[in-house]
Short mmCIF file of C-alpha atoms and ligand atoms in Angstrom, two decimals:
data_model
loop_
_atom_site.label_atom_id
_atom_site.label_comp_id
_atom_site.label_asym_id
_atom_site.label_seq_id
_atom_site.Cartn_x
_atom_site.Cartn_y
_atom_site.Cartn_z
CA UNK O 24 0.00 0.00 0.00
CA UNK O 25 1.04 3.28 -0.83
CA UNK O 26 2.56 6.07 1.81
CA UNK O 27 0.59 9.16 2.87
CA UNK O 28 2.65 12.27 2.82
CA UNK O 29 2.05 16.16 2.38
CA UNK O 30 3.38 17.46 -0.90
CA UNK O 31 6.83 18.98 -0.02
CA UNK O 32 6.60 21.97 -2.02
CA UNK O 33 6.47 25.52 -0.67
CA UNK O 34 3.96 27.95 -2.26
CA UNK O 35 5.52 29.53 -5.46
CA UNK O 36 6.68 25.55 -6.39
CA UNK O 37 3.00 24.56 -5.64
CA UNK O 38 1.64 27.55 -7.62
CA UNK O 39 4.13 26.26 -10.85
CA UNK O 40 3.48 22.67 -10.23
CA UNK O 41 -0.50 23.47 -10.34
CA UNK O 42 0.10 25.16 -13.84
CA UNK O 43 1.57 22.24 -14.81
CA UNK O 44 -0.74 19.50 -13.76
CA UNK O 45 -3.86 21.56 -14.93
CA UNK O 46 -2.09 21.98 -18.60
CA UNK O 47 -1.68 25.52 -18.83
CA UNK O 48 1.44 25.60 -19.03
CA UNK O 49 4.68 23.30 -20.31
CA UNK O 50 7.27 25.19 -20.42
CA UNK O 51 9.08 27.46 -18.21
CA UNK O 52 8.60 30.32 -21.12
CA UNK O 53 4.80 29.49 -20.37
CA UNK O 54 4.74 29.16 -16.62
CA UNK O 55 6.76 32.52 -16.82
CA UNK O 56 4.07 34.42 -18.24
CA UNK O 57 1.30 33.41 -16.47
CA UNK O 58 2.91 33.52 -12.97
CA UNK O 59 4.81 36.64 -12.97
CA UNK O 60 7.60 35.27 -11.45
CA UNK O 61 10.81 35.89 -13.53
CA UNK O 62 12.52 33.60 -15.70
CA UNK O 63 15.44 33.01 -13.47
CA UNK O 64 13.16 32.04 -10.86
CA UNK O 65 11.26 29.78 -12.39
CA UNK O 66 14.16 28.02 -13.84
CA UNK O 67 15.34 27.27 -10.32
CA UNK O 68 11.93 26.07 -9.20
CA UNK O 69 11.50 24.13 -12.02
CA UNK O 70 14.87 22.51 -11.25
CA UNK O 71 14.21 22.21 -7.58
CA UNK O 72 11.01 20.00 -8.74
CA UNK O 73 12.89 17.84 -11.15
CA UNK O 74 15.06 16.68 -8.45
CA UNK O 75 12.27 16.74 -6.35
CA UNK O 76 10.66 14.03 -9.04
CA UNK O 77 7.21 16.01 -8.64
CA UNK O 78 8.07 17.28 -12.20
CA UNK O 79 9.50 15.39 -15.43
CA UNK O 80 10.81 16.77 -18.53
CA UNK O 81 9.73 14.83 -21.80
CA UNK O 82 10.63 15.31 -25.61
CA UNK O 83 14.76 16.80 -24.72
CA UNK O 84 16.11 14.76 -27.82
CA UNK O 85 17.07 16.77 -30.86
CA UNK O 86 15.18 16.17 -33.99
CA UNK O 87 16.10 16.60 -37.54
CA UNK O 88 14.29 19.86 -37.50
CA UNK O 89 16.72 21.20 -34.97
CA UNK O 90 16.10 20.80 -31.12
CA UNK O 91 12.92 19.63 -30.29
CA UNK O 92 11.32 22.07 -27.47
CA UNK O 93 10.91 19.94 -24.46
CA UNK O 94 7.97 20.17 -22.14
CA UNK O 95 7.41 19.64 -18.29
CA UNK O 96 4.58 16.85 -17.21
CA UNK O 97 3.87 16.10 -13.49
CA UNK O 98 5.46 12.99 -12.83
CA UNK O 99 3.29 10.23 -12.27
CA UNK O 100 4.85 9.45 -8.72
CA UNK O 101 4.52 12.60 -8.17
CA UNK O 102 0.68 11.38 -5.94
CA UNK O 103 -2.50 10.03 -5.96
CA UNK O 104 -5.25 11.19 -5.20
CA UNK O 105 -9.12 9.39 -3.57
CA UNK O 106 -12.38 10.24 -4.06
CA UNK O 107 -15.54 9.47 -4.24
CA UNK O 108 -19.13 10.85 -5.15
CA UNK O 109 -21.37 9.99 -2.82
CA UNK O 110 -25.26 9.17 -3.99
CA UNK O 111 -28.32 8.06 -1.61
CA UNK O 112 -27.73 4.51 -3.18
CA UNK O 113 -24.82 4.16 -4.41
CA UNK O 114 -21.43 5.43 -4.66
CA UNK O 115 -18.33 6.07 -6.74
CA UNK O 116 -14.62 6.14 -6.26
CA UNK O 117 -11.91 6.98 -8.04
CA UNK O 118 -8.21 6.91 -7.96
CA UNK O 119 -6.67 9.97 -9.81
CA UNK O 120 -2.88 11.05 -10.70
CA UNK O 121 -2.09 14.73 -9.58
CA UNK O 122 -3.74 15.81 -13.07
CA UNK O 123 -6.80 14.58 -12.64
CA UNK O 124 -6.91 11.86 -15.03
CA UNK O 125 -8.31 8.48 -13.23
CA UNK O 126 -6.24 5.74 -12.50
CA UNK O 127 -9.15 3.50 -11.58
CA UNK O 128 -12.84 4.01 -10.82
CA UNK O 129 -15.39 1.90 -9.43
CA UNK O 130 -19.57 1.84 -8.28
CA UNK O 131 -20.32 0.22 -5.40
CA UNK O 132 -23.45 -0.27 -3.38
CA UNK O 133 -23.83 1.67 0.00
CA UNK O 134 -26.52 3.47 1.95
CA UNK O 135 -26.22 6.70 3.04
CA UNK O 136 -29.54 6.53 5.50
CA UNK O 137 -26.70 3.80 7.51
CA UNK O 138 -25.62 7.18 9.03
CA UNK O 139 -22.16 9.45 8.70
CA UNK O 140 -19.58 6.76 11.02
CA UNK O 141 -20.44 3.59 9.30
CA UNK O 142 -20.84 5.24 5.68
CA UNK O 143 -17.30 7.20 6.57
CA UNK O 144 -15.32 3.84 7.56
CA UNK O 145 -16.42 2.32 5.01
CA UNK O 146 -15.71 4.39 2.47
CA UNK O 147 -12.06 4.91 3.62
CA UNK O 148 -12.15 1.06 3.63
CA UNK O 149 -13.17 1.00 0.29
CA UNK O 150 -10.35 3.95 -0.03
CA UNK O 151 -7.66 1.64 1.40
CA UNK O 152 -9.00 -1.29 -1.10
CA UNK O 153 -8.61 0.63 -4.36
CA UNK O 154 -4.92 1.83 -3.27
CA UNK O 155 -3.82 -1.51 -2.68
CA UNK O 156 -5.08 -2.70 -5.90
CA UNK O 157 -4.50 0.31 -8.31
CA UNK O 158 -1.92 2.52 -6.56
CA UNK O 159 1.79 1.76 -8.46
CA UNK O 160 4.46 0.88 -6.20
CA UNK O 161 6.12 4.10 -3.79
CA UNK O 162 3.35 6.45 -5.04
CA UNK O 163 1.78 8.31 -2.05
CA UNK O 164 -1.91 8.94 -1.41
CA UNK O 165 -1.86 13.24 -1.36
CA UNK O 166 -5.28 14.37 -0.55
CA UNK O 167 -9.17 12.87 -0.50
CA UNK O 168 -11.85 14.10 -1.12
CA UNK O 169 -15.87 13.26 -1.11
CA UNK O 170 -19.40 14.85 -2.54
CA UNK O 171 -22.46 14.88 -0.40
CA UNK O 172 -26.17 14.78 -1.70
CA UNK O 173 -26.68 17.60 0.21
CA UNK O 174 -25.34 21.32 1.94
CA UNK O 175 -21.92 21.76 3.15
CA UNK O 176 -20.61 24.44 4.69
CA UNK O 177 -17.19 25.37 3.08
CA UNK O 178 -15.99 26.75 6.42
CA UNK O 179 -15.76 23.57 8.18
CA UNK O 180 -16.60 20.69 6.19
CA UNK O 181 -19.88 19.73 7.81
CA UNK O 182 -23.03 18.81 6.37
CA UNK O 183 -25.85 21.46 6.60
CA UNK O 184 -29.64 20.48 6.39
CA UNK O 185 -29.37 17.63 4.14
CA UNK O 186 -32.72 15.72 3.18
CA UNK O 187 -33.08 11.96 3.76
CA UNK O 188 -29.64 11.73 5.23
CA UNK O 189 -30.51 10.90 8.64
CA UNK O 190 -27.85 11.44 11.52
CA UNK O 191 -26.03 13.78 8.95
CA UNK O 192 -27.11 17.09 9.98
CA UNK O 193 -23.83 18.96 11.11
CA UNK O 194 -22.11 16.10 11.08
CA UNK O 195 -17.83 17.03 10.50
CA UNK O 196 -17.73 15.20 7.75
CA UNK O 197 -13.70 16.99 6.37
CA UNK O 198 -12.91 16.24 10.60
CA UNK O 199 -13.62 12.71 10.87
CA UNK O 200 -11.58 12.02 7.37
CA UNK O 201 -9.04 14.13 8.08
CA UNK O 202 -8.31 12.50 10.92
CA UNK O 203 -8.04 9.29 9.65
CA UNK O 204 -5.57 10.80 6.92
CA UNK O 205 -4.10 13.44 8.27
CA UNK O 206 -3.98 14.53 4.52
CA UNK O 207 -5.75 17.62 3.06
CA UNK O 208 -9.20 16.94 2.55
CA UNK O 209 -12.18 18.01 0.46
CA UNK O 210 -16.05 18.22 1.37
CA UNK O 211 -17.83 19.34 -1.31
CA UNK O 212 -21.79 19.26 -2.17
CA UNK O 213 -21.70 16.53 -5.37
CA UNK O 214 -23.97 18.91 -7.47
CA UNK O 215 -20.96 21.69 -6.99
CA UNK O 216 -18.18 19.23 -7.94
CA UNK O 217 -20.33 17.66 -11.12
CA UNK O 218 -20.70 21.15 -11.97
CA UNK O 219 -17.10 21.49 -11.64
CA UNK O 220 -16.20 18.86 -13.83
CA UNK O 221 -18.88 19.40 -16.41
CA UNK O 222 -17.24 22.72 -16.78
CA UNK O 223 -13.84 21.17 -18.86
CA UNK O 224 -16.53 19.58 -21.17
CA UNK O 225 -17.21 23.46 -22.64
CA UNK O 226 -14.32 25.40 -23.76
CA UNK O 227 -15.81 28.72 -24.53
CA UNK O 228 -18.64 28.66 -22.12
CA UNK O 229 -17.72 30.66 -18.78
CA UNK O 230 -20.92 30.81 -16.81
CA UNK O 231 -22.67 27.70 -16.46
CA UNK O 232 -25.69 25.99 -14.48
CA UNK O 233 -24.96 22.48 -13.95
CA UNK O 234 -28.72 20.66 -12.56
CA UNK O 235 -28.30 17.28 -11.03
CA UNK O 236 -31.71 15.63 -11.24
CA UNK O 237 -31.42 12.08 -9.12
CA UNK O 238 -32.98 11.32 -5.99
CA UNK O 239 -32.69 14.95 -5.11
CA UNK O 240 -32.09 18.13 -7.21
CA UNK O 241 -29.05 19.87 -7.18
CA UNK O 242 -27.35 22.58 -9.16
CA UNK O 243 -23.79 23.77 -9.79
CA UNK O 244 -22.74 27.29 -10.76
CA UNK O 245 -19.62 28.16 -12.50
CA UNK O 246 -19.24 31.95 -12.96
CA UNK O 247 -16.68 33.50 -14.72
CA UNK O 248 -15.03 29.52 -15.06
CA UNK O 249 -15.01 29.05 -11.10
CA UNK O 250 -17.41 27.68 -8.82
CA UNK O 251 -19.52 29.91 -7.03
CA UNK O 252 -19.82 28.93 -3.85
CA UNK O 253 -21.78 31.73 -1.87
CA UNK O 254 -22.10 30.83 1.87
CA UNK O 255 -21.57 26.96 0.76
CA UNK O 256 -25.75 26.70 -0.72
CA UNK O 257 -25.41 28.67 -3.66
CA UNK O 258 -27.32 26.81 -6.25
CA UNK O 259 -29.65 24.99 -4.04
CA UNK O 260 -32.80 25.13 -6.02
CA UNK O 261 -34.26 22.10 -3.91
CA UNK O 262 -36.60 24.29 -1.49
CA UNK O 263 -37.84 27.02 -4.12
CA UNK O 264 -42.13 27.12 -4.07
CA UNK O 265 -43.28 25.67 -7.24
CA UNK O 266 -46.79 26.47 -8.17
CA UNK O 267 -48.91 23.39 -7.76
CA UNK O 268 -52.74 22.46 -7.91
CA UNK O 269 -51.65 20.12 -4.70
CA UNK O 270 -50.23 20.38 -1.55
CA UNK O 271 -47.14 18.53 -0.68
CA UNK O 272 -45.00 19.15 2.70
CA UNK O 273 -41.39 18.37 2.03
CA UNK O 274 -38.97 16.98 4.26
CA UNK O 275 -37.77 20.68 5.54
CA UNK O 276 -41.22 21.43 7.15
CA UNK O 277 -42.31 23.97 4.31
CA UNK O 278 -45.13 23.10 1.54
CA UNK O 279 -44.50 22.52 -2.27
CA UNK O 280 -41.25 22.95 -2.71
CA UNK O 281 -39.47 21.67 -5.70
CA UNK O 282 -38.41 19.01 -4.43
CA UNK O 283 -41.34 17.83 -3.09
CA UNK O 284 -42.38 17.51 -6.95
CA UNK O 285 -39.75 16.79 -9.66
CA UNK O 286 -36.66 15.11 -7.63
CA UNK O 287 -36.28 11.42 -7.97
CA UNK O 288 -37.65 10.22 -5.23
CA UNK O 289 -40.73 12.48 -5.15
CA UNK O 290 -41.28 10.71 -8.89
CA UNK O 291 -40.78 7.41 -7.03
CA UNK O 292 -43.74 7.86 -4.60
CA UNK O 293 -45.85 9.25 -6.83
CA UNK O 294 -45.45 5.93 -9.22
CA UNK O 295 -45.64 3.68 -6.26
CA UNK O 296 -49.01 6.01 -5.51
CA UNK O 297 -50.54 4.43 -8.59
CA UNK O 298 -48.60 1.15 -8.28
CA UNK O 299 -45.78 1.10 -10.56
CA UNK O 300 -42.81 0.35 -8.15
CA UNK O 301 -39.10 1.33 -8.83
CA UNK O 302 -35.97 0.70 -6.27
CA UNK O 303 -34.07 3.89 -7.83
CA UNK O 304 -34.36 6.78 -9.99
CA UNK O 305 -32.38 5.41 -12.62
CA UNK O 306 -35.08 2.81 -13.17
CA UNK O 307 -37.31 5.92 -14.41
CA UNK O 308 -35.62 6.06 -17.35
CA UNK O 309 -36.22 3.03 -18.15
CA UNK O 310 -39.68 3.63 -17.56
CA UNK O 311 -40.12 6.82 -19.67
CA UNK O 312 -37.97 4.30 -22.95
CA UNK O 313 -40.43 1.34 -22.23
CA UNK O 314 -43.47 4.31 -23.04
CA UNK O 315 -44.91 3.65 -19.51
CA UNK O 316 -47.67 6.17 -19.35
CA UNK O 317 -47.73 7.38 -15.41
CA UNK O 318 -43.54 7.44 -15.92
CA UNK O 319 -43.65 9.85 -18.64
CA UNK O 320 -46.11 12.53 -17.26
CA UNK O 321 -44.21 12.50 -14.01
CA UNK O 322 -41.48 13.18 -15.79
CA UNK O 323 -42.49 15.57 -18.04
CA UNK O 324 -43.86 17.50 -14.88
CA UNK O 325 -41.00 17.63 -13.40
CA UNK O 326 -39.30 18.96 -16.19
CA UNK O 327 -42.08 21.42 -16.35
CA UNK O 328 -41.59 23.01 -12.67
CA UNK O 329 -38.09 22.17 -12.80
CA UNK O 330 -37.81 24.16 -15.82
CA UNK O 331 -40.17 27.79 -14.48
CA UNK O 332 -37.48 27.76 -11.37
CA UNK O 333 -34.88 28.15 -14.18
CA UNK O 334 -36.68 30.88 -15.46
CA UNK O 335 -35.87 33.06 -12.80
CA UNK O 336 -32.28 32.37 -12.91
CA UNK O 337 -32.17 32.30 -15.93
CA UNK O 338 -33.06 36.16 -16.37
CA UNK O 339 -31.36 36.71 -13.67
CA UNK O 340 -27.63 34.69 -14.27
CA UNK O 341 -27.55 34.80 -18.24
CA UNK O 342 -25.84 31.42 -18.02
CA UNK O 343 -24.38 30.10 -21.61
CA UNK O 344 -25.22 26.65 -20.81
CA UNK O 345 -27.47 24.54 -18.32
CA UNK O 346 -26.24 21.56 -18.35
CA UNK O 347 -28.51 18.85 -16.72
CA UNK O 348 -27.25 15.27 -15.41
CA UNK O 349 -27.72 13.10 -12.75
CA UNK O 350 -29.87 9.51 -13.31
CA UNK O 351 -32.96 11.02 -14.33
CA UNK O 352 -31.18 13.13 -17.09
CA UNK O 353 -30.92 10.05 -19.74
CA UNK O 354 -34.91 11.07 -19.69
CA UNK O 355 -35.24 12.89 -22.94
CA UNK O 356 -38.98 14.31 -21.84
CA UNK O 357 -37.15 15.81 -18.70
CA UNK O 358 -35.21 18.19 -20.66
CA UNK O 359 -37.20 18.69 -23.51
CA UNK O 360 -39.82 20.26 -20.55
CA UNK O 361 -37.09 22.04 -19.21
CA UNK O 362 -36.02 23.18 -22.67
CA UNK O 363 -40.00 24.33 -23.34
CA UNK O 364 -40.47 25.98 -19.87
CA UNK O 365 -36.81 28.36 -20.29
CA UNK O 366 -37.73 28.66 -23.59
CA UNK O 367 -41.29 30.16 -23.16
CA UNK O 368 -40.51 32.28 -20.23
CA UNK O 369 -37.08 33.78 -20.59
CA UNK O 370 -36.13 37.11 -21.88
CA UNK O 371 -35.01 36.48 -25.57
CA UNK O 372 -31.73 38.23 -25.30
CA UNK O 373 -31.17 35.84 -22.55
CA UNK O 374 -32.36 32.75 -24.27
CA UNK O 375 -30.80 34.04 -27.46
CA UNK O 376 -27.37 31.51 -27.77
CA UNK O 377 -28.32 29.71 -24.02
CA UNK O 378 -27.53 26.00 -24.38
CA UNK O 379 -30.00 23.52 -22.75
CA UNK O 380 -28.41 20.34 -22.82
CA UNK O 381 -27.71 16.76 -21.46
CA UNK O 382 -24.07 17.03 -19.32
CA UNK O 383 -21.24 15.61 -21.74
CA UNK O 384 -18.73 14.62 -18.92
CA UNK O 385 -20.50 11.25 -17.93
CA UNK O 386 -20.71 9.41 -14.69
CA UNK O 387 -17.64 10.68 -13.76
CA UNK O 388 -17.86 14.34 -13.77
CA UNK O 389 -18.27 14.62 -9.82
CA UNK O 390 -14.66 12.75 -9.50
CA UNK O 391 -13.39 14.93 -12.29
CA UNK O 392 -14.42 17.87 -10.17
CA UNK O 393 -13.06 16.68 -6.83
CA UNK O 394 -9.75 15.85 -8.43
CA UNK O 395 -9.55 19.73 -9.64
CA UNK O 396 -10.51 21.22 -6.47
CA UNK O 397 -8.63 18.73 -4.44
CA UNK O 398 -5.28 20.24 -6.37
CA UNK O 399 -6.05 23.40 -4.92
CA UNK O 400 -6.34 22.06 -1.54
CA UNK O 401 -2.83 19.94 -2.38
CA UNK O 402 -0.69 22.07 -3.94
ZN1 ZN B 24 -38.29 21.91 1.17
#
């Protein structure tokens, strides 16, 4: 099994190092220019990181068209890193290198209603499992990181208010891993880090909504190419009224919110309501292909309110793109409502070259996202 250390690098190394590994730069021309630092100075760094082995220097040959230019890469001993995206059935872990790209991933089942200790151990478990299968020889575990179906406060890690997450509420979720580690460590709402990742799957577009329709609804904002975190609840669309001809209470003790209606497991209890059963979201979908009446008009409504909460934003954020994922976004009627209701509703200019879309970066986006942010947190 691999070591745990902290990266030995001291800030202006770590600041290079990050250009590096996020592929802005490979070359010490490049990392000159976009870190101010002068020339001199980043040729020593650079040098102090080669012998270091966190960097490596590729392509030094000559060629016949004189000397080929030769470009830095993060060494691939230079760390791993864990994480995982955590779902209210399910969840999924990953093994990155320092640049994000994943060593190994893997689903496994797990309940999240078994409360924070048990779900905790056993993910780090599951942690130690994958690095003693996947991790090469002398590489060292560098950071970990997790998503949460639900508010986290970026202050301290802890889960805030979540719904159907018993035993969560407050719970020091970045503590208790962090002190099984003692390595930095990310805690992250999963709609934030899909959003995150989804982000790298369009050049071009800067501000971005990123919805995550599964059992709950979630949504990601990327302004100006970052995350925009607010107080740690900024996109939290989950508790906005929706205008109903019924009355439901949700789980936070106020009526009708939007959750209430259009997340996956309001959809679930309103099929088994009329006795079609399903054990997951994901089974809607294959509901709404197999042209199961009661599937498709729950759907479609949830698209519907799901789509006049956009509305507002919309007007009010201008995004480029909403991007919309999660297991209930392989539902072609759920965006096509969306795509009606924004469409309708919205001010043209805003409208005008907005993107409504299914999310590009797969089931892996959250662990994409947690690998990016978790370099900040490492380097
Ligand atoms: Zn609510």
């Amino acid at each position: 099994m691999s070591g745990k250390e902290r990266l030995p690098v001291t800030g202006a190394q770590g600041g290079l190092l990050r250009l590096v590994a996020t592929g802005q730069a490979e070359s010490r021309a490049e990392l000159a220019r976009l870190s101010g630092l002068a020339a001199s100075s980043v040729s020593l760094r650079v040098e102090e990181l080669l012998e270091a082995r966190l960097l490596v220097e590729e392509g030094s040959g000559t060629s016949r068209g004189g000397r080929r230019p030769r470009r830095l890469r993060l060494a691939p001993s230079a760390g791993l890193l864990a994480v995982a995206d955590l779902g209210a059935h399910h969840v999924r872990l990953g093994l990155l290198d320092l640049s994000g790209r994943p060593l190994a991933v893997e689903e496994r089942a797990c309940d999240i209603t078994a409360g924070p200790e048990t779900v905790l151990d056993w993910m780090a478990d599951a942690f130690d499992d994958l690095l003693r299968t996947h991790a090469p020889p002398g590489v060292p575990l560098r950071g970990v990181g997790t998503g949460i179906p639900g508010p986290v406060d970026p202050a301290s890690g802890r889960v805030v208010g979540p719904s159907r997450m018993p035993g969560w509420n407050n719970y020091p979720v970045a503590d208790q891993l962090g002190a099984r580690y003692d390595l930095p460590v990310l805690v992250e709402n999963d709609a934030n880090l899909m959003a995150v990742g989804e982000a790298r799957s369009w050049p071009g577009s800067d501000n971005l909504m990123v919805l995550k329709a599964g059992t709950g609804i979630g949504c990601g904002v990327i302004v100006n190419g970052r995350l925009h975190r607010g107080r740690g609840a900024a996109g939290d669309i989950s508790h906005v009224r929706v205008r109903t001809d019924s009355s439901i209470m949700c789980a936070c003790g106020h009526p009708d919110c939007l959750e209430a209606y259009a997340s996956g497991a309001a959809l679930m209890a309103a099929l088994a309501e009329v006795g079609v059963a399903v054990d997951r979201p994901a089974d809607i979908v294959g509901l709404v292909n197999d042209a199961v009446p009661e599937a498709t008009s729950q759907v479609r409504n949830a698209g519907r309110l799901i789509g006049e909460v956009l509305t507002v934003l919309v007007n009010f954020f201008n995004p480029d793109v909403i991007a919309v994922g999660g297991s209930l976004s392989a539902a072609e009627p759920l965006i096509a409502a969306i795509r009606a209701a924004v469409y309708e509703r919205c001010l043209p200019l805003a409208t005008r070259d907005l993107e409504i879309a299914a999310a590009r970066a797969g089931q892996d986006s959250a662990l994409l996202g947690a690998g990016a942010l978790l370099l900040d947190a490492v380097l």
